[in-house]
Short mmCIF file of C-alpha atoms in Angstrom, two decimals:
data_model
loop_
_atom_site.label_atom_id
_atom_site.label_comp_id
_atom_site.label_asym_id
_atom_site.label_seq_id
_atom_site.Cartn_x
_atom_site.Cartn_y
_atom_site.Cartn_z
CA UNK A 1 -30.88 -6.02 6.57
CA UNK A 2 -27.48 -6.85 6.34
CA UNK A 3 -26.00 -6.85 2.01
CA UNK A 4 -24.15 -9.89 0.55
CA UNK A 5 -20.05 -8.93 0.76
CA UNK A 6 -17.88 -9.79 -1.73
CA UNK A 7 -14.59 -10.23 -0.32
CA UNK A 8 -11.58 -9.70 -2.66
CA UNK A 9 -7.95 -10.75 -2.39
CA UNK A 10 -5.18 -10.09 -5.18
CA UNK A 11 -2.27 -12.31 -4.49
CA UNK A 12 0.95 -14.24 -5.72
CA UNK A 13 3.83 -15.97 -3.92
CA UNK A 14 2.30 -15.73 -0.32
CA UNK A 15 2.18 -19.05 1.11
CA UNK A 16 4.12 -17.51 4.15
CA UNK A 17 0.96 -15.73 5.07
CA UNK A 18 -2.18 -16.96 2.98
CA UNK A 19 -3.51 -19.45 6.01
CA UNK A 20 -3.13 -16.86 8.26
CA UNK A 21 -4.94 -14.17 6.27
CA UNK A 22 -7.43 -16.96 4.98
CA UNK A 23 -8.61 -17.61 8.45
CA UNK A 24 -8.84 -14.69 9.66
CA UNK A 25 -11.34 -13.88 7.21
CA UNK A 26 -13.15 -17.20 7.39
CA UNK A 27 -13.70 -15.70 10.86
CA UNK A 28 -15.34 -13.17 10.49
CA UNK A 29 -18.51 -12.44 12.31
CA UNK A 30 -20.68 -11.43 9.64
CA UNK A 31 -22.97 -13.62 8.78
CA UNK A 32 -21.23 -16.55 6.74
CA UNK A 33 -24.36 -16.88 4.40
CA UNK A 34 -23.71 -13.39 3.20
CA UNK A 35 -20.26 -13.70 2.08
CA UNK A 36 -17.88 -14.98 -0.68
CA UNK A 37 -14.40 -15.08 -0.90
CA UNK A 38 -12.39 -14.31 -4.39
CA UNK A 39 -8.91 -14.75 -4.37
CA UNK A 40 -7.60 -13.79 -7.79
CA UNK A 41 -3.78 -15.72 -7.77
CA UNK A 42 -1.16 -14.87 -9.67
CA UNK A 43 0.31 -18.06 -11.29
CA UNK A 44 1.71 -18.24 -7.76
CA UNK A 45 4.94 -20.58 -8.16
CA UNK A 46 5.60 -20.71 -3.86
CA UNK A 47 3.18 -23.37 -3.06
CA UNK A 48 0.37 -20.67 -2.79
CA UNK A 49 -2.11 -22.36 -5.31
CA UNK A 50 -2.31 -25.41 -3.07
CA UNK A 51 -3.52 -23.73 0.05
CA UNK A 52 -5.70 -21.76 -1.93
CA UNK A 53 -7.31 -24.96 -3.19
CA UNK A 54 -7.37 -26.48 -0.19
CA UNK A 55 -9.37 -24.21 1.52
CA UNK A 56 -11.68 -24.07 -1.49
CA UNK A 57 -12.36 -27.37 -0.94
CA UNK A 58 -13.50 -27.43 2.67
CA UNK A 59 -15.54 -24.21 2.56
CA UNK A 60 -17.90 -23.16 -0.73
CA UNK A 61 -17.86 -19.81 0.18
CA UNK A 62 -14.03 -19.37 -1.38
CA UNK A 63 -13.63 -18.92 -5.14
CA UNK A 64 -10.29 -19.19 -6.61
CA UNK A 65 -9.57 -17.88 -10.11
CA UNK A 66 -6.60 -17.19 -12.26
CA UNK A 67 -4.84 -13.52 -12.96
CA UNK A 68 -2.72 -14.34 -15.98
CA UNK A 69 -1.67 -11.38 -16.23
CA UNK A 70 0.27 -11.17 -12.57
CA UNK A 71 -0.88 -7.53 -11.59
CA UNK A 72 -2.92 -6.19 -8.77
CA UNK A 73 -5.18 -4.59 -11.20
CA UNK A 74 -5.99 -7.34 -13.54
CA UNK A 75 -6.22 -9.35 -10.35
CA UNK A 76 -8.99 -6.96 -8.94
CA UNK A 77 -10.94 -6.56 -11.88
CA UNK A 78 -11.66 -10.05 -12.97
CA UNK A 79 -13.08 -10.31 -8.83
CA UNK A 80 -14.97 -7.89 -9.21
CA UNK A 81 -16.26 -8.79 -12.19
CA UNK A 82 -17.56 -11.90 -10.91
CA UNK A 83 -18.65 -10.85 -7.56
CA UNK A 84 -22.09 -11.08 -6.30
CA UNK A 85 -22.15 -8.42 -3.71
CA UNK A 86 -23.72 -4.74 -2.77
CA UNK A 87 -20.31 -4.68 -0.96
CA UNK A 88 -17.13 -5.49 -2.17
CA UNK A 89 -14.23 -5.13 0.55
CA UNK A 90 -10.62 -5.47 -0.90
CA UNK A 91 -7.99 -7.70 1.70
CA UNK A 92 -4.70 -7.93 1.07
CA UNK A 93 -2.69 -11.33 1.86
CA UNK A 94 -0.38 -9.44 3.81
CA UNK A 95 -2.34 -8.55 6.77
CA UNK A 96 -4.48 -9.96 9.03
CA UNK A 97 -8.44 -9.06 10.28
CA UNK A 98 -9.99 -8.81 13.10
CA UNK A 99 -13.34 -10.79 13.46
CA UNK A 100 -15.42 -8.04 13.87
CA UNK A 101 -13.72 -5.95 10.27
CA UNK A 102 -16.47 -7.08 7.75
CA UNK A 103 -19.54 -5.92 10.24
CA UNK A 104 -17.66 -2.78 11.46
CA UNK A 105 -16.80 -1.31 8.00
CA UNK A 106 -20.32 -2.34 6.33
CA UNK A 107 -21.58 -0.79 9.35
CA UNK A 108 -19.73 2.09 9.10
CA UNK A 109 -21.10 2.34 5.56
CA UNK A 110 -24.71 2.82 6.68
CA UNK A 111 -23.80 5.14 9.46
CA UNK A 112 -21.63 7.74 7.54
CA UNK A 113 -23.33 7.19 4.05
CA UNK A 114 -20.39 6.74 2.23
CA UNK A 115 -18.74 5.39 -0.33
CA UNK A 116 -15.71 3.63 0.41
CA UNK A 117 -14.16 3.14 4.35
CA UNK A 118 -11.50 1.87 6.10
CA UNK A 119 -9.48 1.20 8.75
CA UNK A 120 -5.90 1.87 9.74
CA UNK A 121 -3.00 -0.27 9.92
CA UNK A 122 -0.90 -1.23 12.61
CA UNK A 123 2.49 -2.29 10.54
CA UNK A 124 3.78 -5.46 12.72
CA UNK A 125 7.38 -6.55 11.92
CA UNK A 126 7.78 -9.83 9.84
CA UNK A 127 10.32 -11.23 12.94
CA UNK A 128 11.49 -9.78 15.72
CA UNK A 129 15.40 -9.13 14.05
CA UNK A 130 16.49 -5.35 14.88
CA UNK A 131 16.54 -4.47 11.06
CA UNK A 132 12.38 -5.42 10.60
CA UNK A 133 11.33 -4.03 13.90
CA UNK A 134 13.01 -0.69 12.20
CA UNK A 135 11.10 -1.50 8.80
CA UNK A 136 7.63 -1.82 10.83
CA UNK A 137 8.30 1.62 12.89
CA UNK A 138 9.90 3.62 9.44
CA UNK A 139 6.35 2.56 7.92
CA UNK A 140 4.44 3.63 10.89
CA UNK A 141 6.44 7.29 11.33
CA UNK A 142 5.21 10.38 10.60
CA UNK A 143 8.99 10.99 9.16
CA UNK A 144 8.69 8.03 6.97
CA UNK A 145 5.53 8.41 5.39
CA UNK A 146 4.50 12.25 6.36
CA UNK A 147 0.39 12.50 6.90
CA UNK A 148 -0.06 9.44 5.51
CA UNK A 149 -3.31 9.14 8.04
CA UNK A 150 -4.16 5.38 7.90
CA UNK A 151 -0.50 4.93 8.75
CA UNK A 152 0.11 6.66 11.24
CA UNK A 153 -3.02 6.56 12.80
CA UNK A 154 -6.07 9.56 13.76
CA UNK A 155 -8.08 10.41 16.65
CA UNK A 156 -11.57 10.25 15.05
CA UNK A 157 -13.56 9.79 11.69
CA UNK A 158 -12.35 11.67 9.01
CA UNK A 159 -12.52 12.01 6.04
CA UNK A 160 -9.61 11.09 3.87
CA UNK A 161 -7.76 10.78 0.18
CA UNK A 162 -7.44 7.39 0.18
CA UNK A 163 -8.02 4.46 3.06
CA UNK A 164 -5.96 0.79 2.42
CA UNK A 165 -8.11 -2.24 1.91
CA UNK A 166 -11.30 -0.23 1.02
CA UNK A 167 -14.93 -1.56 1.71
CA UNK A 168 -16.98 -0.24 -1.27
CA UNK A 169 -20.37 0.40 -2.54
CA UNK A 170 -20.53 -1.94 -5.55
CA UNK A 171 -22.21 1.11 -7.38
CA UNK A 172 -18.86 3.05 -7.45
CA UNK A 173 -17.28 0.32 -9.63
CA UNK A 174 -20.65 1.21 -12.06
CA UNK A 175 -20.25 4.94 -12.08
CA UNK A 176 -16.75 5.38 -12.60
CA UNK A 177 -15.80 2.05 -13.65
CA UNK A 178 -12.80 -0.46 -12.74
CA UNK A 179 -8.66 -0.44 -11.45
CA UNK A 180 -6.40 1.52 -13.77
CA UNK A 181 -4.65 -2.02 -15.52
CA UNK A 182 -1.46 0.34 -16.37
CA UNK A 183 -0.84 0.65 -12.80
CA UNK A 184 0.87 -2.41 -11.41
CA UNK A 185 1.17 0.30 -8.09
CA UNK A 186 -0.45 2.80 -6.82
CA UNK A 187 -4.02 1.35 -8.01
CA UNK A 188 -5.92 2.25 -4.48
CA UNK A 189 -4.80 6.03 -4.91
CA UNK A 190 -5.43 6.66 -8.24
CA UNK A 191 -9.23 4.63 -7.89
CA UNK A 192 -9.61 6.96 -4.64
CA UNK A 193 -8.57 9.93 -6.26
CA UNK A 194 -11.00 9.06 -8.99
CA UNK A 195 -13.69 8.60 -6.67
CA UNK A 196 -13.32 12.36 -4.66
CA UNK A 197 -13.19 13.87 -8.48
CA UNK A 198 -16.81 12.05 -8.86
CA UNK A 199 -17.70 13.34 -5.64
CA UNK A 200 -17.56 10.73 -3.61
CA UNK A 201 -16.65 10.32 0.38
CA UNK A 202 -13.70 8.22 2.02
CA UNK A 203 -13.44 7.81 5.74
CA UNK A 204 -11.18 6.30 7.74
CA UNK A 205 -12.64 4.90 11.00
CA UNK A 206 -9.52 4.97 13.42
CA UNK A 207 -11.45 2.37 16.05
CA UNK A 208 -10.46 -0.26 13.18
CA UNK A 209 -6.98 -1.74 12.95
CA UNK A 210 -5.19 -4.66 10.69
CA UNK A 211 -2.53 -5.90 11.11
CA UNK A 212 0.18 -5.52 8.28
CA UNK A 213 3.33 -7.50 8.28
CA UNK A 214 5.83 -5.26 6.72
CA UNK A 215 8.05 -6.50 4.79
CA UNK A 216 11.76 -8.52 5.90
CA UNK A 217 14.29 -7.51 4.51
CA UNK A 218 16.02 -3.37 3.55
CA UNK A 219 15.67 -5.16 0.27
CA UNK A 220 12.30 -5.67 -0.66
CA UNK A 221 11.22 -2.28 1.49
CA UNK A 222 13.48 -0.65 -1.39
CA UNK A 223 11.84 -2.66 -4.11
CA UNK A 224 8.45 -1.79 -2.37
CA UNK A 225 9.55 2.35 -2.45
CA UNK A 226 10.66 2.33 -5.57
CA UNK A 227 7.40 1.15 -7.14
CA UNK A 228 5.15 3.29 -5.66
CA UNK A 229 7.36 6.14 -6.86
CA UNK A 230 7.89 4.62 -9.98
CA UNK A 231 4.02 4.94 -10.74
CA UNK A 232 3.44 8.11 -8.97
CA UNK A 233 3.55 10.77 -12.55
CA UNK A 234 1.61 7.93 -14.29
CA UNK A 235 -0.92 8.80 -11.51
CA UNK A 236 -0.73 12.21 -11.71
CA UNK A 237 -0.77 12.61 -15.56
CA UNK A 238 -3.64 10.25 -15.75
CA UNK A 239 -6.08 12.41 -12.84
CA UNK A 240 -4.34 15.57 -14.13
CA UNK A 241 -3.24 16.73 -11.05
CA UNK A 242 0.17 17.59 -9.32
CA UNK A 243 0.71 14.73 -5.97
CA UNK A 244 0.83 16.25 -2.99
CA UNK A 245 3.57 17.96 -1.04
CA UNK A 246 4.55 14.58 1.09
CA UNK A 247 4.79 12.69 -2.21
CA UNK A 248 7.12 14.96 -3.53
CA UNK A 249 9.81 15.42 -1.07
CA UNK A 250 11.82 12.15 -1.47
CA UNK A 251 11.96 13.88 -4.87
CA UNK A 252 13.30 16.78 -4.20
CA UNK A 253 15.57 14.85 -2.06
CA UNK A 254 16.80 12.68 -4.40
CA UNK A 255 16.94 15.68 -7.43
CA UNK A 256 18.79 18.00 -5.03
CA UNK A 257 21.57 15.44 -4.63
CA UNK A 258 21.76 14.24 -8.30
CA UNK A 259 21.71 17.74 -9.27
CA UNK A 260 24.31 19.36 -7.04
CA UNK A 261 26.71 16.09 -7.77
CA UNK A 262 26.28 16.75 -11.70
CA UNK A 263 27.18 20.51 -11.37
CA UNK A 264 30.10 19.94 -8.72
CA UNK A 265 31.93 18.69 -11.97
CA UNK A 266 32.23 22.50 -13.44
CA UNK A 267 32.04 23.85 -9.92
CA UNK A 268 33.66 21.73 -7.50
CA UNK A 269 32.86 23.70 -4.45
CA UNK A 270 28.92 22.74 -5.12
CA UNK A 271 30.21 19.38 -2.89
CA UNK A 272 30.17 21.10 0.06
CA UNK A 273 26.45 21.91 -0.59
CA UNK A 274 26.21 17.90 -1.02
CA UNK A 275 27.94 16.88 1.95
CA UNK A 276 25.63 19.89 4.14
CA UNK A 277 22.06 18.57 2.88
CA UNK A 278 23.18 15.13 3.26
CA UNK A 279 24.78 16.09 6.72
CA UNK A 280 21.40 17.44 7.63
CA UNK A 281 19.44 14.91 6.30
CA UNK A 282 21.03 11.97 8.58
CA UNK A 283 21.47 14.61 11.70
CA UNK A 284 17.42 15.16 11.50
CA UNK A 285 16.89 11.25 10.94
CA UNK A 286 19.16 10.21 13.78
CA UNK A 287 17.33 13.11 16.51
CA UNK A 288 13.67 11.56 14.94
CA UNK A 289 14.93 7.82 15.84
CA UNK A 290 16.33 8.28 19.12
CA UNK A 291 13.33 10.29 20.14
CA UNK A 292 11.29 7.37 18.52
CA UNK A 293 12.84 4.38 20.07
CA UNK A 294 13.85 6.26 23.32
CA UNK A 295 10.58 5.25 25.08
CA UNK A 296 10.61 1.55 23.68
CA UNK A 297 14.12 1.14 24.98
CA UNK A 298 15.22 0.27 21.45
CA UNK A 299 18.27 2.76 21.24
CA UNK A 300 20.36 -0.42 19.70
CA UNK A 301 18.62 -0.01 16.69
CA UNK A 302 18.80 3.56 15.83
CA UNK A 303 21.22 2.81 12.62
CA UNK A 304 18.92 0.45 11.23
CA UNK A 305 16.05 2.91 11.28
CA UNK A 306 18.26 5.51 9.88
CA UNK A 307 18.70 3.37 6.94
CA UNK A 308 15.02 2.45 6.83
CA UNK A 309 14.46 5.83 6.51
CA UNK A 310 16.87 6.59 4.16
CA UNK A 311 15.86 3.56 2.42
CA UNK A 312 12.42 4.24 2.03
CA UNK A 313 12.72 7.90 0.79
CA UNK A 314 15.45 7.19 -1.68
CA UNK A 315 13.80 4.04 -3.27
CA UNK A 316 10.54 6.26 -3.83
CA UNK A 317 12.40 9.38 -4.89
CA UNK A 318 14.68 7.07 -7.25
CA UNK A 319 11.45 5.31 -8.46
CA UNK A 320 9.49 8.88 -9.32
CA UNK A 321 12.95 9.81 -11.34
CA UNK A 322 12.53 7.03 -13.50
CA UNK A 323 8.50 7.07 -13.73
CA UNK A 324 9.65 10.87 -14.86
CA UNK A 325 11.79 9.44 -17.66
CA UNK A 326 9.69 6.55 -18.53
CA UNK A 327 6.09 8.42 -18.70
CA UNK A 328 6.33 8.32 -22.55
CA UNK A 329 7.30 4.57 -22.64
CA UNK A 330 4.33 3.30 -20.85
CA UNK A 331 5.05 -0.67 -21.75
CA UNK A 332 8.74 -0.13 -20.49
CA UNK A 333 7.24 1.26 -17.52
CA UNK A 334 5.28 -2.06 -16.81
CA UNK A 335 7.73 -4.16 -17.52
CA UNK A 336 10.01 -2.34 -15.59
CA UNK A 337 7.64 -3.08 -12.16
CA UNK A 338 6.36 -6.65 -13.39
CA UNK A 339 10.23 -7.48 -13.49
CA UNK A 340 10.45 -6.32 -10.40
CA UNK A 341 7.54 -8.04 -8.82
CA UNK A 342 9.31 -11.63 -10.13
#
């Protein structure tokens, strides 16, 4: 017997892809009697509000409610709190579904006994302009975003740290309770990390794809970076745990050239050492983009996924830095990302 599915979506200012995402869902193949629809909005001030109650209106099984508060989080929580189902599958506005996403994943569920699944992305560029087909493949490269599995995709089940868009056994939100509010980023990895400390089992199921639009613009792929770094030793402090190797390198990165700049002032000759890791850096980024854009015939844009590259590690290496220096101000650290965000 198939369980009622709660279907949550934390949003604000996305009226450029709401309708899309909202009918892909509505789409779905699982059976319509056995699913709701939360959107938690943001005090969206785009135009997003009016879709949202538009749809509402034409089909029952979409609730719309208020997130004062702005944050993914707070957004999250007050769906969950009101949803009715055994299974709660978080969406994000940003992607689209295939019909078949709900059934596979519940599915999946039963098969595996587990407690949270999902899919992995395929990261679609928001046009088809040289500098976001870069953005798309820097988020979908192994030298972007290291083993970041979901990204950049798996041969079979496995099981993993943390899977986007999770489909999850309303009894996990009992046992170890609800999204960390402090976290306006990084919420999915600290509630999955959370989850393998109880115990509990992740899989990815690599015969599932969304679609993710990344985002438009070197810009907002900084602004992205940056807070998910930014959040990253709140994370850690609050699990007690060290992040992993891949999370730390834009770090390093980042520390390496701060640190060898700040000494070059009593010894000059430290430069050099600048120039040769920065030199190495952008030889090793230019060999991984030809090699990745070689077989595309997309050797035009090579420069603009150096600087995706570069973009992506320094934002998040820039963004840990300041998390660093902000962990004992944890309101400065929120408003810090909320200002952000607007």
């Amino acid at each position: 017997m198939n369980p009622f599915v709660s279907i949550i979506i934390p949003v604000r200012n996305e009226s450029a892809h709401m309708r899309e995402t909202l009918d892909a869902v509505l789409a779905q193949d699982y059976p319509s009697h056995l699913m709701e629809v939360i959107v938690a909005d943001g005090l969206s001030s785009d135009g997003t509000g009016l879709i949202l109650r538009g749809y509402s209106l034409h089909d029952s099984r979409i609730k719309v409610i208020e997130n004062p508060q702005q944050t993914v989080s707070y957004g999250l929580n007050a769906a969950i709190r009101i949803a009715h189902g055994d299974v709660i599958i978080r969406m994000d506005s940003h992607s689209v579904y295939p019909p078949h996403y709900v059934s596979t994943l519940v599915k999946a569920m039963e098969t595996y006994q587990c407690d949270n699944v999902g899919c992995l992305i395929e990261t679609v560029p928001a046009s088809q302009q040289p500098a976001c087909r870069a953005i798309a493949t820097a988020l979908s490269h192994p030298f972007g975003v290291g083993n970041s599995w979901f990204r950049i995709g798996a041969e079979q089940v496995r099981e993993v740290d943390t899977v986007p868009f999770g489909c999850f056994r309303r009894e996990v939100f009992r046992q170890i309770g609800l999204f960390d509010v402090e976290l306006v980023r990084n919420q999915d990895d600290e509630f999955n990390a959370r989850m393998r400390l109880h115990g509990m089992k992740i899989l990815l199921i690599p015969s599932m794809k969304v679609q993710y639009v990344a985002r438009n613009s070197f810009h907002k792929l900084f602004e992205m970076y940056f807070q998910y770094g930014l959040f990253k030793p709140l994370v850690s402090m609050k699990l007690r745990r060290v992040a992993s190797l891949r999370q730390l390198m834009p770090l390093g990165l980042v520390l390496s050239v701060i640190l060898l700049i700040v000494l070059s002032l009593v010894w000059p000759f430290l430069l050099w050492g600048v120039l040769g890791g920065v030199s190495f850096y952008l030889i090793v980024s230019v060999l991984v983009s030809f090699v990745a854009l070689r077989s595309q015939k997309r050797l035009n844009e090579i420069l603009y996924l150096v600087w995706s590259f570069l973009i992506l590690h320094g934002g998040y290496g820039l963004g840990y830095l300041k998390g660093i220096v902000l962990l004992p101000f944890r309101a400065v650290l929120q408003r810090t990302a909320k200002h952000v965000n607007h």
